[in-house]
CSV table of C-alpha atoms and ligand atoms in Angstrom, one decimal:
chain,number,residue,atom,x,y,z
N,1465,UNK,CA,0.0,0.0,0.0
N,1466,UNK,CA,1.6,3.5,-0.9
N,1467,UNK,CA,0.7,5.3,2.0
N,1468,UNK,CA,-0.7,8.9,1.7
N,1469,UNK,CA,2.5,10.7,3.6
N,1470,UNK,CA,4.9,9.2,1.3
N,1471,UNK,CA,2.7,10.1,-2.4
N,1472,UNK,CA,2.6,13.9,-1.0
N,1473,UNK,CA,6.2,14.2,-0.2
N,1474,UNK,CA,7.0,12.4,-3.6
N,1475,UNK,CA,4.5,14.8,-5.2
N,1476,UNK,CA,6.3,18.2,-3.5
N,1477,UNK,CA,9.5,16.9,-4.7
N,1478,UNK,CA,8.3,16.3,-7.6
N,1479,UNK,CA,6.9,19.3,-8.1
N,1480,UNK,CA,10.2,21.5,-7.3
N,1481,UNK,CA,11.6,19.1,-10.2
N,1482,UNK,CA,9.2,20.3,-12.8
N,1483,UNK,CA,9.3,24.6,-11.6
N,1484,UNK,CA,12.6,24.3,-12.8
N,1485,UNK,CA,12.0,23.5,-15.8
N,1486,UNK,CA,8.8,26.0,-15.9
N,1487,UNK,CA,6.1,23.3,-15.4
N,1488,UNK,CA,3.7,23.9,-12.9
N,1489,UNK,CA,1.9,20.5,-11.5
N,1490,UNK,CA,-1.4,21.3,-10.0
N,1491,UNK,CA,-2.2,23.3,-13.1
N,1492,UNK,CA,-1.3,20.0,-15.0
N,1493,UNK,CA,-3.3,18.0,-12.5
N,1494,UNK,CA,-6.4,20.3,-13.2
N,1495,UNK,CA,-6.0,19.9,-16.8
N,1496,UNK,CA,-5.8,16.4,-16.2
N,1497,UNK,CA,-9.6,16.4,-15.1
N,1498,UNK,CA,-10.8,18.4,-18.2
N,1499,UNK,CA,-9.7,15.4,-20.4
N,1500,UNK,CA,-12.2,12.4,-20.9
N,1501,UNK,CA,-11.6,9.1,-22.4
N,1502,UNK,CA,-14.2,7.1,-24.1
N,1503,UNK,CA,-14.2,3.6,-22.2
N,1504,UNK,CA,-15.5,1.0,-24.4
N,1505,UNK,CA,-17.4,-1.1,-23.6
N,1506,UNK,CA,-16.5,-4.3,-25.8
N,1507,UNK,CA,-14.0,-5.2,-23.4
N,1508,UNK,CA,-16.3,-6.5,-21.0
N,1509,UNK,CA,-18.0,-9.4,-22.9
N,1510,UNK,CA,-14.8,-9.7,-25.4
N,1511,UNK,CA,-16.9,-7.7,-28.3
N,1512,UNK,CA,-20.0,-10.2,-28.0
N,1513,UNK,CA,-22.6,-7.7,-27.8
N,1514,UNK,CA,-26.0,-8.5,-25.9
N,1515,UNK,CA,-28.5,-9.0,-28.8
N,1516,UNK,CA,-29.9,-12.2,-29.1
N,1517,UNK,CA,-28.1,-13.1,-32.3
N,1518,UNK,CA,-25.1,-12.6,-30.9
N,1519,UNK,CA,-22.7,-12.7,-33.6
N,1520,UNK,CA,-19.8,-12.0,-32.0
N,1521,UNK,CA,-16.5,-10.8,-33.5
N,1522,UNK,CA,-16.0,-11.1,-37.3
N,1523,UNK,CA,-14.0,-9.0,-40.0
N,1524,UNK,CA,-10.8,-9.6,-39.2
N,1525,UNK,CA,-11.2,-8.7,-35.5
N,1526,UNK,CA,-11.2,-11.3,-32.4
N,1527,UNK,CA,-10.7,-11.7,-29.3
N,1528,UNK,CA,-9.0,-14.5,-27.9
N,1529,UNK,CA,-8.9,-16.1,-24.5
N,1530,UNK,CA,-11.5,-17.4,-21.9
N,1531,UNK,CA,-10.7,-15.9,-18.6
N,1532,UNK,CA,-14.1,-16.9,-16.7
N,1533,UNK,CA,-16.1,-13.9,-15.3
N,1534,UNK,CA,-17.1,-12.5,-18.3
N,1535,UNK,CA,-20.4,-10.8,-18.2
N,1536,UNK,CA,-23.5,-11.9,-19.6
N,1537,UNK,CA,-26.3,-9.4,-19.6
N,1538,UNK,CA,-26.7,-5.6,-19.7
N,1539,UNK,CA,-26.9,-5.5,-16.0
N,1540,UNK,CA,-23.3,-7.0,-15.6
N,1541,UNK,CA,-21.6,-5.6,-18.1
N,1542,UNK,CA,-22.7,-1.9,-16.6
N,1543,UNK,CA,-21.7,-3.1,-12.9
N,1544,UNK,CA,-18.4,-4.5,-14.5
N,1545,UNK,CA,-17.6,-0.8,-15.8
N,1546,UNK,CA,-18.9,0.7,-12.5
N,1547,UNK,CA,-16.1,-1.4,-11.2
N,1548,UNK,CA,-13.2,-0.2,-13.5
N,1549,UNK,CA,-14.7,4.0,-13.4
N,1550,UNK,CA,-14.8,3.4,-10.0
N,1551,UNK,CA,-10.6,2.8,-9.9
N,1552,UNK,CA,-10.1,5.6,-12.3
N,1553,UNK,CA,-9.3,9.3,-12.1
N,1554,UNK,CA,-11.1,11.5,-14.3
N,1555,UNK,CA,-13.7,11.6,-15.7
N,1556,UNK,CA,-14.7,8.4,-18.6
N,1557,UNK,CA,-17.2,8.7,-21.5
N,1558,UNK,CA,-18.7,5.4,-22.0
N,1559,UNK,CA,-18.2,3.5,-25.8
N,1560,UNK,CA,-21.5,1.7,-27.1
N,1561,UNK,CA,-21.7,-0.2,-30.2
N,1562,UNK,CA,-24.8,-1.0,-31.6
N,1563,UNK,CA,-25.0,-4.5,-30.6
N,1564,UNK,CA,-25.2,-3.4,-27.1
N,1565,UNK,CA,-29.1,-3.1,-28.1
N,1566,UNK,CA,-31.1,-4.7,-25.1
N,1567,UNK,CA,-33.9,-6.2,-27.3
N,1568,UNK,CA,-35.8,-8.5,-24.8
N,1569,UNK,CA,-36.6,-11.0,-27.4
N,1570,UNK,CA,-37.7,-8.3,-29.4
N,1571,UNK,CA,-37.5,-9.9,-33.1
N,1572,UNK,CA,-35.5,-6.6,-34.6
N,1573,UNK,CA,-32.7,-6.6,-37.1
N,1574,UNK,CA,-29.9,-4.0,-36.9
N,1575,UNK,CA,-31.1,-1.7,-39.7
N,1576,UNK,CA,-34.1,-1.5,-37.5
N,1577,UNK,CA,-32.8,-0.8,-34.1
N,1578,UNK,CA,-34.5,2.3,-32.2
N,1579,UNK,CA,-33.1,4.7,-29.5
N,1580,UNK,CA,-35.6,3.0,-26.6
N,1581,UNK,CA,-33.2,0.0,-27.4
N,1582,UNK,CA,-30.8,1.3,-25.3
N,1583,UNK,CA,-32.9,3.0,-22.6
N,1584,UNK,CA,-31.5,0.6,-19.7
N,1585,UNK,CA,-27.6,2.3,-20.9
N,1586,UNK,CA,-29.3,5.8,-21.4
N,1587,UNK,CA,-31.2,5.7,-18.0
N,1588,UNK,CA,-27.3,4.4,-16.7
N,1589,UNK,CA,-26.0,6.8,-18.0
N,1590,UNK,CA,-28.2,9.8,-16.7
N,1591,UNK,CA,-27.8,8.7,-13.5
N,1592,UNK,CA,-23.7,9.2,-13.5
N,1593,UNK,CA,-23.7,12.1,-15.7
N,1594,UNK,CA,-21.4,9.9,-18.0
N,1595,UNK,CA,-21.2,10.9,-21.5
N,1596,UNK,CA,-22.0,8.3,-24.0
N,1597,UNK,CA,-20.1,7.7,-27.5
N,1598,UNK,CA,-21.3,5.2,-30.2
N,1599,UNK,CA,-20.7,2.7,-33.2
N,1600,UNK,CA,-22.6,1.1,-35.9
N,1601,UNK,CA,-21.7,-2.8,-35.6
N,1602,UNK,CA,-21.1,-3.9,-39.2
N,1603,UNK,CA,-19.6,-7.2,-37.9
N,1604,UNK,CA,-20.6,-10.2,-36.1
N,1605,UNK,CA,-23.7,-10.5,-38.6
N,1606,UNK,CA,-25.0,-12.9,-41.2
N,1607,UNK,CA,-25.3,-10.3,-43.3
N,1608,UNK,CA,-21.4,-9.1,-42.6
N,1609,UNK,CA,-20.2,-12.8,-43.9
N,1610,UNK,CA,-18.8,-11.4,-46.8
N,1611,UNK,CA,-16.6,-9.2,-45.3
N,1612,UNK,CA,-18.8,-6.7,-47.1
N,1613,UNK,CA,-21.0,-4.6,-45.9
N,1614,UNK,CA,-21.3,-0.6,-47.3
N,1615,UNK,CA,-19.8,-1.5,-50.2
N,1616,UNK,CA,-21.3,-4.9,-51.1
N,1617,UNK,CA,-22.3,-5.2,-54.7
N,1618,UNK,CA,-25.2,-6.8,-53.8
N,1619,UNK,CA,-27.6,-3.5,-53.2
N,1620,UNK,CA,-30.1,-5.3,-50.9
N,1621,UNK,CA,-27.0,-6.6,-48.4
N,1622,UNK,CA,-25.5,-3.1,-48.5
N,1623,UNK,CA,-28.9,-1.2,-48.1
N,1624,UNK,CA,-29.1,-3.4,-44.5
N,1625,UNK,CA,-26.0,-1.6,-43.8
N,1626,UNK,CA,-26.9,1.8,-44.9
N,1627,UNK,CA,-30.2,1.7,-43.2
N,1628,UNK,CA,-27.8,0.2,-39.6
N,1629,UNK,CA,-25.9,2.8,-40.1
N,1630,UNK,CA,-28.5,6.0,-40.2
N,1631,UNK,CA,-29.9,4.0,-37.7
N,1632,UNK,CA,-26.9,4.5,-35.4
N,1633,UNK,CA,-26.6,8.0,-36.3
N,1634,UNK,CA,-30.5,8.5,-35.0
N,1635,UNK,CA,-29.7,6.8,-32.0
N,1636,UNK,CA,-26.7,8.5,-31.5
N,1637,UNK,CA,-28.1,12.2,-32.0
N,1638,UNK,CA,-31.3,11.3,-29.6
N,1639,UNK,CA,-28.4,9.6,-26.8
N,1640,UNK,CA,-27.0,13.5,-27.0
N,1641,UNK,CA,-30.1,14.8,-27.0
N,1642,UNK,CA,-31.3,13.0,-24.0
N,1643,UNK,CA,-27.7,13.4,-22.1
N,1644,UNK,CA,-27.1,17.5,-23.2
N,1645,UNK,CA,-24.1,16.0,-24.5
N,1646,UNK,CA,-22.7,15.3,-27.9
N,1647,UNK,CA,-22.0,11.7,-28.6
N,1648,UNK,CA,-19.2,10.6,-31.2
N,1649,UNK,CA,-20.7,7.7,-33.5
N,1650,UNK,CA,-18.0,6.3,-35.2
N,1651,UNK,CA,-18.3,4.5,-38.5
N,1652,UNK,CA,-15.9,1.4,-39.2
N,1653,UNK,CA,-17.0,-1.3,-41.7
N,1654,UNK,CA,-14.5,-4.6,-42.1
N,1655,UNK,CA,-14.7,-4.4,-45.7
N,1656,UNK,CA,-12.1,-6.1,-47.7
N,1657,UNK,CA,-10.8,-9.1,-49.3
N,1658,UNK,CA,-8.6,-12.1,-48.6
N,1659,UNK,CA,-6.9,-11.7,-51.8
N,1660,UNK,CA,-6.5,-9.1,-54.4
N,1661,UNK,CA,-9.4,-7.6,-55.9
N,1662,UNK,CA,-9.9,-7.3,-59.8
N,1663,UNK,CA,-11.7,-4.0,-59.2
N,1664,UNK,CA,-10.6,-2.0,-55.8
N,1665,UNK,CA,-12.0,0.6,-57.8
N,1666,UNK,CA,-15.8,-0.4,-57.7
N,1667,UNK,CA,-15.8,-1.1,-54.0
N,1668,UNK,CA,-14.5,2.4,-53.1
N,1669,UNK,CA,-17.2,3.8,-55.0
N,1670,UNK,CA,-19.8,1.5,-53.5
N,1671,UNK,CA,-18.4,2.4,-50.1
N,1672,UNK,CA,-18.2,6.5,-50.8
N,1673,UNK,CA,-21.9,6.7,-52.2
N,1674,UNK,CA,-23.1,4.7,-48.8
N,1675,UNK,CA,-21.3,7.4,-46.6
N,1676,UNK,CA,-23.0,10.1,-48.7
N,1677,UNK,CA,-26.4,8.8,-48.2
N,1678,UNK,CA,-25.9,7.9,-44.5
N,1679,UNK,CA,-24.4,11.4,-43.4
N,1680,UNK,CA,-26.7,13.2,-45.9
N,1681,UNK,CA,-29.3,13.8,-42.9
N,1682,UNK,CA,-28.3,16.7,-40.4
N,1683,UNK,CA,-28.4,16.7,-37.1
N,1684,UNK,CA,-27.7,19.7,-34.2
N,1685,UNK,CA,-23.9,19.4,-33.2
N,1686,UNK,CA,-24.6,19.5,-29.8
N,1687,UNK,CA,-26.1,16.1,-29.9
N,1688,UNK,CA,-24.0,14.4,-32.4
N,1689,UNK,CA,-20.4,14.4,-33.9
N,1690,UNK,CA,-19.9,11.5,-37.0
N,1691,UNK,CA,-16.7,10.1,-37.1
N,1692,UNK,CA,-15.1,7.7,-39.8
N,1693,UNK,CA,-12.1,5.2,-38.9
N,1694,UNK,CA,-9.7,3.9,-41.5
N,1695,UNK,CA,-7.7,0.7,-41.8
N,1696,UNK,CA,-4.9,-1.3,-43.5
N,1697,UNK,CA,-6.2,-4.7,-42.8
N,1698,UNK,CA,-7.5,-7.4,-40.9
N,1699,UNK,CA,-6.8,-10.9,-40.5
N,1700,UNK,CA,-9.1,-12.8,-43.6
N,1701,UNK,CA,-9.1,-9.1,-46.1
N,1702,UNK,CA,-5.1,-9.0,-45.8
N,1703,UNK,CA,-5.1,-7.7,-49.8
N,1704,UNK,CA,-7.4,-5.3,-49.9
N,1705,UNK,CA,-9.1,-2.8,-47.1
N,1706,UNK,CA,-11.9,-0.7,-49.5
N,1707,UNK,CA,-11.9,2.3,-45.9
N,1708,UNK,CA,-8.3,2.5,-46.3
N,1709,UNK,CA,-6.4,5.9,-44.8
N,1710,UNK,CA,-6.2,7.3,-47.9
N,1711,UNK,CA,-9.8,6.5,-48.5
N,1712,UNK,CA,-10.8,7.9,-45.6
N,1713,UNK,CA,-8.7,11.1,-46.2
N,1714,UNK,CA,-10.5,11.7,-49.3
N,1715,UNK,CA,-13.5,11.5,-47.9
N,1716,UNK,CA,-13.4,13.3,-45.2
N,1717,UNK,CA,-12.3,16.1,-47.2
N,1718,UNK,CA,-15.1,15.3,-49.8
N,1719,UNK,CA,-17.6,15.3,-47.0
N,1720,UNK,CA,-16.7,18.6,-45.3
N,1721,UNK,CA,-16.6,20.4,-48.7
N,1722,UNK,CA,-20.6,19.2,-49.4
N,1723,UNK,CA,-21.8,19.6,-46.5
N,1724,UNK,CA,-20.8,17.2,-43.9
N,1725,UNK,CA,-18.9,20.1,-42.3
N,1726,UNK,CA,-17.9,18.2,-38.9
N,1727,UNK,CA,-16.9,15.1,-40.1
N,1728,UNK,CA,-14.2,14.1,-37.9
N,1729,UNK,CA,-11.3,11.4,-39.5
N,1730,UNK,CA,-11.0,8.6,-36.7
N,1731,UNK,CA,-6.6,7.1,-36.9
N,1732,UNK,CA,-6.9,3.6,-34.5
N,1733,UNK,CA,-3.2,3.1,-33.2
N,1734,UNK,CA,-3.4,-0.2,-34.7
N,1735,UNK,CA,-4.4,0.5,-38.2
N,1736,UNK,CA,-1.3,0.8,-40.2
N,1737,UNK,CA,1.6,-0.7,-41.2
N,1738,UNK,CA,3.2,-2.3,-38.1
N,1739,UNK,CA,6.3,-0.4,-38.3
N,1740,UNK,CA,4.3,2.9,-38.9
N,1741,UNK,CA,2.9,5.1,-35.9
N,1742,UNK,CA,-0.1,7.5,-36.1
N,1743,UNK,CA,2.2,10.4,-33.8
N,1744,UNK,CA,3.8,11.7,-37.0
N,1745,UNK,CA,-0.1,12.2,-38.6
N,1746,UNK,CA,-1.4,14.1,-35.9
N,1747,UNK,CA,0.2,17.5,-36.6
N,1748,UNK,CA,-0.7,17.4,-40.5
N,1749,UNK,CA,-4.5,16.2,-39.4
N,1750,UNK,CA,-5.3,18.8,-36.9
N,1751,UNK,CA,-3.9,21.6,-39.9
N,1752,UNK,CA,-6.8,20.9,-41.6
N,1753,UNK,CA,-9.2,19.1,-39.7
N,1754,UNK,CA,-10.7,21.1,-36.3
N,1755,UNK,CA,-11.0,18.0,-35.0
N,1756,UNK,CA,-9.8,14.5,-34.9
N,1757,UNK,CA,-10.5,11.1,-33.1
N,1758,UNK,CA,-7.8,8.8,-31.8
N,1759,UNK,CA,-8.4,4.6,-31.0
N,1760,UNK,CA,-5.6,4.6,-28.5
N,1761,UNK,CA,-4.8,0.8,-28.8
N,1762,UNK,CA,-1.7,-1.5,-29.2
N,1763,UNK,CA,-1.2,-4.1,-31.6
N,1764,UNK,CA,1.6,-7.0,-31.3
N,1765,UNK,CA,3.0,-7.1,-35.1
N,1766,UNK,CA,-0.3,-7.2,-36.4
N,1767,UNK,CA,-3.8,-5.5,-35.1
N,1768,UNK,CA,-3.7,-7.1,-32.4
N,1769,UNK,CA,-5.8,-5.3,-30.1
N,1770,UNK,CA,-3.2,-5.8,-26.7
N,1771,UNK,CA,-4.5,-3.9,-24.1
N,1772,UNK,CA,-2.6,-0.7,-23.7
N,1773,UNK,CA,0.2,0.1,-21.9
N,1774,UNK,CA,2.2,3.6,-21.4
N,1775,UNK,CA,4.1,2.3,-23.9
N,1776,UNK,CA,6.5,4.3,-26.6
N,1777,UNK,CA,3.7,4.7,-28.8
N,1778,UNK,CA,1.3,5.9,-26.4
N,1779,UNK,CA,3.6,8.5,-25.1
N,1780,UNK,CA,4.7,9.7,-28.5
N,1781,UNK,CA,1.1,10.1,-29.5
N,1782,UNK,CA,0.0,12.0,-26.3
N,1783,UNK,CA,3.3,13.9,-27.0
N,1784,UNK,CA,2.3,14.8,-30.2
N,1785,UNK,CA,-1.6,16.1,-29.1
N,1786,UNK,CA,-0.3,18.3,-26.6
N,1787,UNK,CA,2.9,20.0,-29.1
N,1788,UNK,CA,0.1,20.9,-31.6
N,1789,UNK,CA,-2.2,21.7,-29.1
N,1790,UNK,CA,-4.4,19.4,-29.9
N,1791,UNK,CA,-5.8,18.6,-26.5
N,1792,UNK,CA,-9.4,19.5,-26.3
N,1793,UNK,CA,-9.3,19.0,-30.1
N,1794,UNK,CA,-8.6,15.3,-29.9
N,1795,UNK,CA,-11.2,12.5,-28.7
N,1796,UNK,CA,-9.3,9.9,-27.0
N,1797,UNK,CA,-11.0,6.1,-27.2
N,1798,UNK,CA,-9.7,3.4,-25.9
N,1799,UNK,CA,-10.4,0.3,-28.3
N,1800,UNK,CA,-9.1,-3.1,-27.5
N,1801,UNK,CA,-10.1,-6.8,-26.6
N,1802,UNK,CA,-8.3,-9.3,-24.1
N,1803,UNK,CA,-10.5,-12.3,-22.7
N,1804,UNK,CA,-6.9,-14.0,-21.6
N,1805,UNK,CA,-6.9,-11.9,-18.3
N,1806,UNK,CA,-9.1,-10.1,-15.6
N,1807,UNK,CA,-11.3,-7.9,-18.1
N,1808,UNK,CA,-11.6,-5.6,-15.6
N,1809,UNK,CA,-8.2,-5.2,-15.1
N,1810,UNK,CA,-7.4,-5.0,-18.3
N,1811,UNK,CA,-9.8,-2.1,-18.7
N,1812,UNK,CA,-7.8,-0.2,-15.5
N,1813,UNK,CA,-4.4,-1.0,-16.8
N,1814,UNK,CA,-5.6,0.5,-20.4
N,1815,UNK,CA,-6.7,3.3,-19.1
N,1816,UNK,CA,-4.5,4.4,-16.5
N,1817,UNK,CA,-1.9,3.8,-19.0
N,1818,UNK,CA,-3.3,6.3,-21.7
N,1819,UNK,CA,-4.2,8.9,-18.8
N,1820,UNK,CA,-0.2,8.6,-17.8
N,1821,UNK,CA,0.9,9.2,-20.8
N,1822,UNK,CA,-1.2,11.9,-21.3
N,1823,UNK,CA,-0.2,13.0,-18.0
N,1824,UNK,CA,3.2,12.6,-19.0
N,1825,UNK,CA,3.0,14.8,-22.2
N,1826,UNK,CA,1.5,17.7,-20.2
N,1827,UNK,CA,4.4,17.8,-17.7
N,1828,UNK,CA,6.2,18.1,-20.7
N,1829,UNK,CA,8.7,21.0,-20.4
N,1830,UNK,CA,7.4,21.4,-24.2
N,1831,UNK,CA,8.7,25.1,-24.0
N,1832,UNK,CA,12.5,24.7,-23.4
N,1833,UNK,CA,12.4,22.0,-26.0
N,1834,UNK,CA,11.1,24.6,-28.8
N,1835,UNK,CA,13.4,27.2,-27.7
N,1836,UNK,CA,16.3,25.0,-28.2
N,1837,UNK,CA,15.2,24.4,-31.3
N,1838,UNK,CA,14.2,28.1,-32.2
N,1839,UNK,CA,17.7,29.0,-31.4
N,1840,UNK,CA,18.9,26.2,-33.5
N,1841,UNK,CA,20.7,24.3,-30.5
N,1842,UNK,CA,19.7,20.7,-31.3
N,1843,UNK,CA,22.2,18.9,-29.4
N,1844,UNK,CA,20.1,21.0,-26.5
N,1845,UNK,CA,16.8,19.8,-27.6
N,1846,UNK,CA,18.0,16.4,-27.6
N,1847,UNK,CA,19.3,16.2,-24.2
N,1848,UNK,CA,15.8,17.8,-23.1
N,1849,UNK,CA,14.1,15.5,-24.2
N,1850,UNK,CA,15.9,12.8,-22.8
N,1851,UNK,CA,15.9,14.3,-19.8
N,1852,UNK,CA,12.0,15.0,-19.9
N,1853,UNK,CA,11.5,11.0,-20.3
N,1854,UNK,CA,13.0,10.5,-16.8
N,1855,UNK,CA,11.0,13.6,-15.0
N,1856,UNK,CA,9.2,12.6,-12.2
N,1857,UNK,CA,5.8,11.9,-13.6
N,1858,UNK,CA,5.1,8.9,-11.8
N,1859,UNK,CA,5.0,10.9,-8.3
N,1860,UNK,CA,2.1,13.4,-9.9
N,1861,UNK,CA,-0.2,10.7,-11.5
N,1862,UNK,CA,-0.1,9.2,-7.7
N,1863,UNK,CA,-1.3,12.5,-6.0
N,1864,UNK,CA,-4.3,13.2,-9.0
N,1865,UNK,CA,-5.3,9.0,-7.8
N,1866,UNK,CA,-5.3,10.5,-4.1
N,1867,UNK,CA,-6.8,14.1,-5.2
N,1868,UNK,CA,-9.5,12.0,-7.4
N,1869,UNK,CA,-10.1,9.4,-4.2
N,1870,UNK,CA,-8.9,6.5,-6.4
N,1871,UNK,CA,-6.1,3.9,-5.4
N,1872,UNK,CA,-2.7,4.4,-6.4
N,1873,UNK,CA,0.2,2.9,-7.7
N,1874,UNK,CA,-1.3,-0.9,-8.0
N,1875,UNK,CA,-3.2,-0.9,-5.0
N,1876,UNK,CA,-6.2,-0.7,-7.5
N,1877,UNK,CA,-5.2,-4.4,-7.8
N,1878,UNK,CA,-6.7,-5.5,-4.4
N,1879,UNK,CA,-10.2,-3.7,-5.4
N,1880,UNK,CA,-10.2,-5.9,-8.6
N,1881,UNK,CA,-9.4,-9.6,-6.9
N,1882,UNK,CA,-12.3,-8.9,-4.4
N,1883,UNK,CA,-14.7,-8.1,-7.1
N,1884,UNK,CA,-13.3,-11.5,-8.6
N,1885,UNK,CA,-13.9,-13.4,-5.9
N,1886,UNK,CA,-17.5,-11.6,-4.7
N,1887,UNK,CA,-19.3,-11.2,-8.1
N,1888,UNK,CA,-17.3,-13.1,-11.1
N,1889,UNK,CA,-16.7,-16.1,-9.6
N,1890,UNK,CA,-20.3,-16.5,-9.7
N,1891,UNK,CA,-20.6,-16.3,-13.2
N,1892,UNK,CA,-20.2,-19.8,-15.4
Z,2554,LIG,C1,-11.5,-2.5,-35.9
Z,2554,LIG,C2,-11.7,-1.1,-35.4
Z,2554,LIG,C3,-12.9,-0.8,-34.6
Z,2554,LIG,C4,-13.3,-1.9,-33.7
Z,2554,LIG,C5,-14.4,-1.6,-32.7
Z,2554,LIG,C6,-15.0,-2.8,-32.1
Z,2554,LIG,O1,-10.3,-2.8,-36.3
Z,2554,LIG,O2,-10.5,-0.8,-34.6
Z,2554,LIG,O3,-12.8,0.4,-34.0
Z,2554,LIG,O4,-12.2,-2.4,-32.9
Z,2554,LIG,O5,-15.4,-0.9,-33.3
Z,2555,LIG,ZN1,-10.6,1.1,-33.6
């Protein structure tokens, strides 16, 4: 247990640490509680979803691993994210995808799901003045078995997935509506192919004219914000993504000239090549773009969808948001899948992790590194940054867990084993 004595003295120390090099901690730490990331909820039931049909995972996504406790109706899954906000600091939104729909037996297809659908989460969500975010789910369906959905050939298949998809953008706009809070809805469709197409051409087109028609209707900002993720590939459409990030750049750009003027371009840390990081993108994105959505995520030489950790990536990314000053500009989402572990857990350690890191880069002495580099001293810079790496983070994120009334350090850990052993255990 770190006891409270030792986190302040570390913090004061700490804090002495970062004045000389201009950075003042508690205004950090109040930042800190201004930034919101969207928790999704897909980690809790390993991206099942609680419809009836329950598809499951398909288009080139999965989760692997059977870690018992997983939760098996509406009811638990909320609990299990009580549980993990409850070990947070800050302040979550809460990620929905459609197939989160609470039906009862209700005999309703996706292109035909309605806002009281997800009254129980809505009602939830009221009650903790949590924000909601939200996704079509073009996956885990028969209809999906192609790995085609928006931009299937076949004009009855990819009308299902139009008519899903305003559908979700209804649902989302009413969720803001009824929360006095914008939620994100974020479009990602699977669609690809195994092996190389003959016409990547056709596809694309298929897959623009759906967006058009889905984001043609309008709906008040203040209740909803449409967001479009790109891709490189998935495991099964290796060739051939047709919502690739040059796709996706196109069309954002199309959108926003005809209309579609908040169309926000959504970069999942996992989506490109596996030697290529989004941190380099961000800059050129938020240029052009007011706005821009990250999937903070880690893949393990492919997509992999690890859970996160503060690792070089995350930093580098959370780096880059707050040198371009992107920070209030940027929705942060986590967006991955273990069912090999605690899921619980691996909610906490995702999120803590990204909130460090983002911790991290705002103790960033980001001044004294840019005027190195105005006065062309590079060697200087250099040995900044290094030196930044090793700054005394670690005792600041403690205090915000004791200033936010949440364990720190691990001791998080102890909170998550009793829940194992009071409420999981129960579930076979
Ligand atoms: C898939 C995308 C997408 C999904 C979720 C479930 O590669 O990252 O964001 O992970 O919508
Ligand atoms: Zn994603």
């Amino acid at each position: 247990m770190l006891n409270q004595e030792l986190i302040q003295k570390q913090y004061e120390a700490a804090t002495e640490v970062y004045a000389q090099f201009g950075v003042d901690t508690a205004a950090v730490i109040e930042q800190m509680k201004q930034l919101p990331i969207s928790l999704h909820c897909w980690q809790g039931d390993d991206v099942t979803g609680l419809e009836s049909l329950a598809g499951g995972v398909s288009g080139g996504i999965m989760s692997t691993g059977a870690y018992p406790g997983k939760s098996r109706s509406g009811a638990e899954l909320r609990a299990d994210i009580d549980m993990a906000m409850s070990l947070l600091p800050g302040k979550q939104r809460v990620n929905l995808h459609a197939s989160y729909a609470e039906l009862d037996g209700e005999a309703v297809d996706r292109d035909a799901y309605e806002t009281r659908h997800f009254a129980r989460w809505i009602a939830w969500a009221k009650e903790r003045d949590v924000a909601i975010d939200f996704n079509p789910t073009c996956f885990g369906h028969p209809l999906a078995a192609d790995n085609l959905t928006l931009s299937h050939p076949d004009e009855k298949i990819r009308r299902f997935w139009i008519d899903h998809c305003k559908a979700s953008r209804r649902i989302a706009a009413d969720i803001g509506k009824s929360l006095g809070k914008p939620v994100v809805n974020n479009i990602w469709v699977p669609d690809g192919m195994k092996d190389m197409p003959a016409d990547r051409l056709l596809y694309r087109r298929l897959l623009r004219d759906s967006l058009d028609e889905i984001l043609a209707e309008q709906y008040p900002a203040e209740y909803l914000v449409d967001a479009v993720e790109c891709k490189l590939f998935g495991v099964g459409v290796e060739s051939y993504t047709v919502g690739s990030h040059e796709f996706y750049m196109g069309y954002v750009a199309h959108a926003r000239a005809n209309g579609c003027d908040h169309l926000v371009l959504t970069l999942d840390m996992g989506h490109f090549h596996p030697t290529e990081t989004i941190a380099d993108k961000i800059s050129s994105l938020l240029l052009f773009y007011p706005k821009l959505l990250i999937h903070v995520s880690r893949g393990v030489k492919w997509d992999s969808d690890h859970v996160v950790i503060s690792d070089e990536n995350v930093f580098d990314v959370m780096r880059e948001i707050k040198r371009a000053g992107g920070f209030g500009r940027v929705y942060l989402a986590t967006d991955f899948f273990d069912g090999s572990i605690n899921r619980i857990a691996a909610w906490v350690i995702g999120i803590r992790a990204a909130q460090k890191a983002m911790l991290a880069a705002l103790l960033e002495p980001t001044d004294k590194l840019r005027e190195a580099e105005n006065a062309g001293r590079y060697a200087d810079r250099l040995a900044l940054m290094e030196e930044a790496r090793t700054l005394p983070y670690a005792a600041v994120w403690n205090k915000y867990c004791l200033d936010e009334g949440v364990p720190a350090g691990v001791d998080w850990l102890d909170k998550v084993h009793e829940y194992e052993q009071t409420v999981l255990k129960n579930r076979t």
